[in-house]
Amino acid sequence: MPPSGAPHLPVNYRLRLAHLYSSHMNVYGDRGNVIALQQRCAWRGIELSVTAIEPGAEADWGSFDLAFFGGGQDSGQALIARDLLERQGIGLRAAIEEGLVLLAICGGYQLLGHYFLTHTGERLPGLGALDVYTIGGKRRLIGNIVVEARLGTGAPVRLVGFENHSGRTYHGVGVQPLGRVLAGYGDNGEDGVGGAVYRNTFGCYLHGALLPKNPQLTDHLIGLALRRRYGPNATLAPLDATLELHAQRVMVERLV
Ligand code: GLN
């Protein structure tokens, strides 16, 4: 929600975001993550341009500061998995290694890993950028979820969201957990791990949409992108999020 009296700053910073396969990978309002990034940038006078990357599109990955990859049904994932690997693979993997700030939710998260073996036995190839793999189960893991995460050097934050997936994601040694599941299932419903982090790439199962509900993570991602583009002194202007944080707290109190 717009903070009252939000400063209308002159545009001084510009950032570019790539939105991966939004026509096939957009469930539970995942597009809201892009809107949240754009709005919290705009309130600070940061211009965030969004480029849609659909199947067949060429992308200059070195030009992007941020990327978003939403969730999808197994059928949607099957439609784009080869394009992701064969057309975007080399450029996107290199950008991830160089610190592209990327958020991937659920089906998008799965396809950044090594592979997704669906519950019908179809093996979808992943990008292999994250050291995780996913196996589909017969029972879907559905419900509200809370993940306690430490973002940078700050105090732990309780991220709230909604999950619905058949895939169980297991981590290798090349990723760090994003956080610890306090309520819900998380990556696999077994080990309490909620999401993965590698360099500036974040993957997790939290729909919601995630970023409108969790402004601390939104601002963390914008801050990372700003410092990567403009250097360590680029600072993120403080911005009110009273209502969002109140709603977040209510959900945490209800669920944990
Ligand atoms: N199709 C995947 C699964 O069921 C991802 C689902 C999603 O993105 N919500 O595990």
Tab-separated table of C-alpha atoms and ligand atoms in Angstrom:
chain	number	residue	atom	x	y	z
A	1	MET	CA	0.000	0.000	0.000
A	2	PRO	CA	1.322	3.472	-0.773
A	3	PRO	CA	2.823	4.978	2.358
A	4	SER	CA	1.173	8.317	3.014
A	5	GLY	CA	3.499	11.119	2.128
A	6	ALA	CA	5.799	8.794	0.156
A	7	PRO	CA	8.530	10.921	-1.276
A	8	HIS	CA	8.282	11.544	-4.992
A	9	LEU	CA	11.967	11.397	-5.669
A	10	PRO	CA	13.420	12.273	-9.021
A	11	VAL	CA	14.464	9.089	-10.835
A	12	ASN	CA	18.119	8.581	-10.109
A	13	TYR	CA	18.559	4.826	-10.255
A	14	ARG	CA	17.408	2.555	-13.053
A	15	LEU	CA	17.126	-1.223	-12.814
A	16	ARG	CA	16.102	-3.861	-15.355
A	17	LEU	CA	14.130	-6.999	-14.555
A	18	ALA	CA	13.589	-10.079	-16.734
A	19	HIS	CA	10.283	-11.868	-16.155
A	20	LEU	CA	10.667	-15.476	-17.250
A	21	TYR	CA	7.826	-17.260	-19.063
A	22	SER	CA	5.006	-15.403	-17.326
A	23	SER	CA	2.407	-16.698	-19.796
A	24	HIS	CA	3.083	-20.311	-18.731
A	25	MET	CA	4.412	-19.790	-15.205
A	26	ASN	CA	2.103	-17.606	-13.160
A	27	VAL	CA	-0.008	-19.275	-10.494
A	28	TYR	CA	-1.512	-17.847	-7.299
A	29	GLY	CA	-0.793	-14.325	-8.440
A	30	ASP	CA	2.975	-14.804	-8.694
A	31	ARG	CA	3.030	-11.822	-11.055
A	32	GLY	CA	2.347	-9.773	-7.916
A	33	ASN	CA	6.017	-10.239	-7.053
A	34	VAL	CA	7.014	-8.173	-10.068
A	35	ILE	CA	4.412	-5.534	-9.238
A	36	ALA	CA	5.702	-5.329	-5.651
A	37	LEU	CA	9.286	-4.880	-6.832
A	38	GLN	CA	8.208	-2.224	-9.311
A	39	GLN	CA	6.091	-0.350	-6.751
A	40	ARG	CA	8.609	-0.339	-3.911
A	41	CYS	CA	11.174	0.864	-6.447
A	42	ALA	CA	8.831	3.575	-7.782
A	43	TRP	CA	8.082	4.907	-4.289
A	44	ARG	CA	11.814	5.499	-3.942
A	45	GLY	CA	12.243	7.086	-7.346
A	46	ILE	CA	13.907	3.973	-8.783
A	47	GLU	CA	12.743	3.124	-12.284
A	48	LEU	CA	12.370	-0.632	-12.783
A	49	SER	CA	11.761	-1.733	-16.356
A	50	VAL	CA	10.340	-5.202	-16.996
A	51	THR	CA	11.188	-7.353	-20.011
A	52	ALA	CA	9.085	-10.452	-20.703
A	53	ILE	CA	11.111	-13.498	-21.683
A	54	GLU	CA	8.794	-15.951	-23.422
A	55	PRO	CA	9.659	-19.131	-25.375
A	56	GLY	CA	11.727	-18.246	-28.449
A	57	ALA	CA	12.896	-14.867	-27.090
A	58	GLU	CA	16.539	-13.883	-27.142
A	59	ALA	CA	17.791	-12.300	-23.914
A	60	ASP	CA	20.893	-10.277	-23.143
A	61	TRP	CA	21.392	-11.602	-19.621
A	62	GLY	CA	24.300	-9.316	-18.865
A	63	SER	CA	21.966	-6.317	-19.100
A	64	PHE	CA	19.573	-7.426	-16.332
A	65	ASP	CA	19.789	-6.584	-12.632
A	66	LEU	CA	16.895	-8.728	-11.451
A	67	ALA	CA	14.881	-11.679	-12.703
A	68	PHE	CA	11.664	-13.352	-11.614
A	69	PHE	CA	10.492	-16.883	-12.442
A	70	GLY	CA	7.064	-17.869	-11.117
A	71	GLY	CA	5.366	-21.173	-10.406
A	72	GLY	CA	3.333	-23.302	-12.760
A	73	GLN	CA	1.562	-26.562	-13.351
A	74	ASP	CA	3.612	-29.567	-14.464
A	75	SER	CA	2.142	-29.081	-17.975
A	76	GLY	CA	3.310	-25.440	-18.090
A	77	GLN	CA	6.755	-26.444	-16.887
A	78	ALA	CA	6.961	-29.119	-19.613
A	79	LEU	CA	6.224	-26.463	-22.258
A	80	ILE	CA	9.110	-24.206	-21.307
A	81	ALA	CA	11.767	-26.490	-19.771
A	82	ARG	CA	13.649	-27.119	-23.054
A	83	ASP	CA	13.564	-23.465	-24.090
A	84	LEU	CA	14.946	-22.474	-20.684
A	85	LEU	CA	17.770	-24.962	-20.939
A	86	GLU	CA	18.658	-24.661	-24.615
A	87	ARG	CA	17.970	-20.991	-25.406
A	88	GLN	CA	18.613	-19.252	-22.067
A	89	GLY	CA	20.828	-21.812	-20.332
A	90	ILE	CA	24.315	-20.492	-21.021
A	91	GLY	CA	23.469	-16.794	-20.576
A	92	LEU	CA	21.267	-17.216	-17.517
A	93	ARG	CA	23.672	-19.554	-15.739
A	94	ALA	CA	26.524	-17.093	-16.346
A	95	ALA	CA	24.409	-14.208	-15.032
A	96	ILE	CA	23.542	-16.187	-11.887
A	97	GLU	CA	27.245	-16.853	-11.321
A	98	GLU	CA	27.882	-13.108	-11.728
A	99	GLY	CA	25.307	-12.192	-9.094
A	100	LEU	CA	22.063	-11.578	-10.979
A	101	VAL	CA	19.355	-11.086	-8.336
A	102	LEU	CA	16.824	-13.782	-9.110
A	103	LEU	CA	13.705	-14.916	-7.285
A	104	ALA	CA	12.114	-18.204	-8.351
A	105	ILE	CA	8.933	-19.614	-6.899
A	106	CYS	CA	7.798	-23.244	-6.834
A	107	GLY	CA	7.759	-24.506	-10.460
A	108	GLY	CA	10.361	-21.894	-11.431
A	109	TYR	CA	12.510	-22.895	-8.443
A	110	GLN	CA	12.283	-26.551	-9.463
A	111	LEU	CA	13.468	-25.782	-13.012
A	112	LEU	CA	16.553	-23.930	-11.760
A	113	GLY	CA	17.677	-27.212	-10.178
A	114	HIS	CA	19.067	-30.311	-11.865
A	115	TYR	CA	15.721	-31.875	-12.817
A	116	PHE	CA	12.094	-32.363	-11.846
A	117	LEU	CA	10.799	-35.947	-12.015
A	118	THR	CA	7.030	-35.441	-12.056
A	119	HIS	CA	4.608	-37.715	-10.238
A	120	THR	CA	3.663	-39.254	-13.617
A	121	GLY	CA	7.309	-40.189	-14.280
A	122	GLU	CA	8.177	-37.442	-16.779
A	123	ARG	CA	11.706	-36.124	-16.290
A	124	LEU	CA	11.890	-32.387	-16.949
A	125	PRO	CA	15.460	-31.135	-17.377
A	126	GLY	CA	16.473	-28.233	-15.159
A	127	LEU	CA	18.969	-25.456	-15.668
A	128	GLY	CA	21.365	-26.956	-13.113
A	129	ALA	CA	22.088	-23.495	-11.718
A	130	LEU	CA	20.951	-24.514	-8.231
A	131	ASP	CA	22.228	-27.689	-6.601
A	132	VAL	CA	18.757	-29.107	-5.919
A	133	TYR	CA	16.573	-31.772	-7.533
A	134	THR	CA	12.852	-32.410	-7.269
A	135	ILE	CA	10.766	-35.585	-7.162
A	136	GLY	CA	6.980	-35.433	-7.567
A	137	GLY	CA	4.875	-37.209	-4.950
A	138	LYS	CA	1.309	-38.540	-5.098
A	139	ARG	CA	0.070	-36.293	-2.280
A	140	ARG	CA	0.232	-32.542	-2.843
A	141	LEU	CA	1.705	-30.360	-0.110
A	142	ILE	CA	-0.865	-27.586	0.308
A	143	GLY	CA	-1.460	-24.835	2.844
A	144	ASN	CA	-0.162	-21.725	4.511
A	145	ILE	CA	3.536	-21.647	5.280
A	146	VAL	CA	5.918	-19.653	7.456
A	147	VAL	CA	9.675	-19.727	6.864
A	148	GLU	CA	12.105	-18.034	9.205
A	149	ALA	CA	14.944	-16.619	7.113
A	150	ARG	CA	17.955	-14.434	7.732
A	151	LEU	CA	18.333	-11.894	4.932
A	152	GLY	CA	21.867	-10.597	4.780
A	153	THR	CA	23.074	-9.465	8.168
A	154	GLY	CA	19.646	-8.475	9.472
A	155	ALA	CA	17.575	-10.087	12.208
A	156	PRO	CA	15.589	-13.211	11.233
A	157	VAL	CA	12.411	-12.499	9.308
A	158	ARG	CA	9.300	-14.674	9.305
A	159	LEU	CA	8.186	-14.946	5.681
A	160	VAL	CA	4.553	-15.905	5.123
A	161	GLY	CA	3.044	-17.491	2.033
A	162	PHE	CA	0.929	-20.251	0.551
A	163	GLU	CA	2.271	-23.477	-0.948
A	164	ASN	CA	0.775	-26.055	-3.303
A	165	HIS	CA	3.146	-28.535	-4.896
A	166	SER	CA	3.577	-32.216	-5.636
A	167	GLY	CA	7.339	-31.791	-6.007
A	168	ARG	CA	9.679	-32.509	-3.110
A	169	THR	CA	12.930	-30.595	-3.481
A	170	TYR	CA	16.163	-31.917	-1.986
A	171	HIS	CA	19.338	-29.888	-1.550
A	172	GLY	CA	22.934	-30.692	-2.451
A	173	VAL	CA	25.929	-29.041	-0.813
A	174	GLY	CA	26.054	-26.206	-3.385
A	175	VAL	CA	23.107	-24.257	-1.919
A	176	GLN	CA	22.312	-22.754	1.475
A	177	PRO	CA	18.820	-23.055	2.958
A	178	LEU	CA	16.843	-19.817	2.674
A	179	GLY	CA	15.302	-20.588	6.035
A	180	ARG	CA	13.640	-22.966	8.451
A	181	VAL	CA	9.999	-23.995	8.150
A	182	LEU	CA	7.976	-22.935	11.210
A	183	ALA	CA	4.586	-23.914	9.753
A	184	GLY	CA	3.677	-25.859	6.621
A	185	TYR	CA	5.771	-28.264	4.530
A	186	GLY	CA	8.525	-26.337	2.781
A	187	ASP	CA	10.847	-27.883	0.232
A	188	ASN	CA	10.033	-31.519	0.890
A	189	GLY	CA	7.927	-31.829	4.051
A	190	GLU	CA	10.688	-33.872	5.712
A	191	ASP	CA	13.735	-31.884	6.766
A	192	GLY	CA	12.299	-28.486	7.710
A	193	VAL	CA	14.154	-26.676	4.947
A	194	GLY	CA	12.328	-23.761	3.330
A	195	GLY	CA	13.921	-22.572	0.101
A	196	ALA	CA	17.463	-22.293	-1.216
A	197	VAL	CA	19.980	-19.511	-1.777
A	198	TYR	CA	22.943	-19.502	-4.127
A	199	ARG	CA	24.823	-16.228	-4.670
A	200	ASN	CA	21.952	-13.737	-5.281
A	201	THR	CA	19.486	-16.395	-6.453
A	202	PHE	CA	16.610	-17.280	-4.148
A	203	GLY	CA	14.205	-20.175	-4.683
A	204	CYS	CA	11.303	-21.255	-2.501
A	205	TYR	CA	7.759	-22.612	-2.494
A	206	LEU	CA	6.022	-19.516	-1.147
A	207	HIS	CA	3.259	-18.168	-3.334
A	208	GLY	CA	1.106	-15.468	-1.902
A	209	ALA	CA	2.241	-13.549	-3.803
A	210	LEU	CA	5.396	-13.671	-1.699
A	211	LEU	CA	6.826	-10.155	-2.066
A	212	PRO	CA	3.708	-8.035	-1.415
A	213	LYS	CA	3.292	-9.984	1.848
A	214	ASN	CA	6.943	-9.777	2.847
A	215	PRO	CA	8.376	-6.308	2.203
A	216	GLN	CA	11.629	-7.171	4.015
A	217	LEU	CA	12.449	-9.652	1.237
A	218	THR	CA	11.319	-7.242	-1.485
A	219	ASP	CA	13.649	-4.571	-0.146
A	220	HIS	CA	16.468	-7.064	0.333
A	221	LEU	CA	16.281	-8.015	-3.359
A	222	ILE	CA	16.122	-4.380	-4.518
A	223	GLY	CA	19.070	-3.492	-2.269
A	224	LEU	CA	21.168	-6.338	-3.659
A	225	ALA	CA	20.386	-5.271	-7.223
A	226	LEU	CA	21.131	-1.606	-6.519
A	227	ARG	CA	24.504	-2.332	-4.937
A	228	ARG	CA	25.438	-4.713	-7.743
A	229	ARG	CA	24.644	-2.076	-10.390
A	230	TYR	CA	25.734	1.119	-8.613
A	231	GLY	CA	28.318	-0.055	-6.100
A	232	PRO	CA	28.391	-0.639	-2.325
A	233	ASN	CA	27.420	2.931	-1.455
A	234	ALA	CA	24.074	2.778	-3.261
A	235	THR	CA	21.566	2.957	-0.457
A	236	LEU	CA	17.947	2.009	-0.353
A	237	ALA	CA	15.831	4.847	1.031
A	238	PRO	CA	13.729	3.747	4.037
A	239	LEU	CA	10.082	3.193	3.188
A	240	ASP	CA	7.072	2.614	5.404
A	241	ALA	CA	5.485	-0.858	5.358
A	242	THR	CA	3.331	-0.681	8.485
A	243	LEU	CA	0.239	-2.304	7.013
A	244	GLU	CA	2.132	-5.077	5.235
A	245	LEU	CA	4.108	-5.899	8.370
A	246	HIS	CA	0.927	-5.910	10.446
A	247	ALA	CA	-0.702	-8.385	8.042
A	248	GLN	CA	2.450	-10.510	8.099
A	249	ARG	CA	2.461	-10.557	11.917
A	250	VAL	CA	-1.206	-11.587	12.050
A	251	MET	CA	-0.492	-14.588	9.811
A	252	VAL	CA	2.565	-15.597	11.830
A	253	GLU	CA	0.580	-15.407	15.073
A	254	ARG	CA	-2.190	-17.502	13.528
A	255	LEU	CA	0.095	-20.201	12.136
A	256	VAL	CA	3.101	-20.584	14.406
B	1	GLN	N1	4.018	-28.302	-10.801
B	1	GLN	C1	4.889	-28.201	-9.678
B	1	GLN	C2	4.491	-29.102	-8.537
B	1	GLN	O1	3.353	-29.455	-8.417
B	1	GLN	C3	4.974	-26.766	-9.216
B	1	GLN	C4	3.679	-26.256	-8.652
B	1	GLN	C5	3.640	-24.766	-8.427
B	1	GLN	O2	4.400	-24.010	-9.028
B	1	GLN	N2	2.700	-24.314	-7.620
B	1	GLN	O3	5.308	-29.442	-7.732
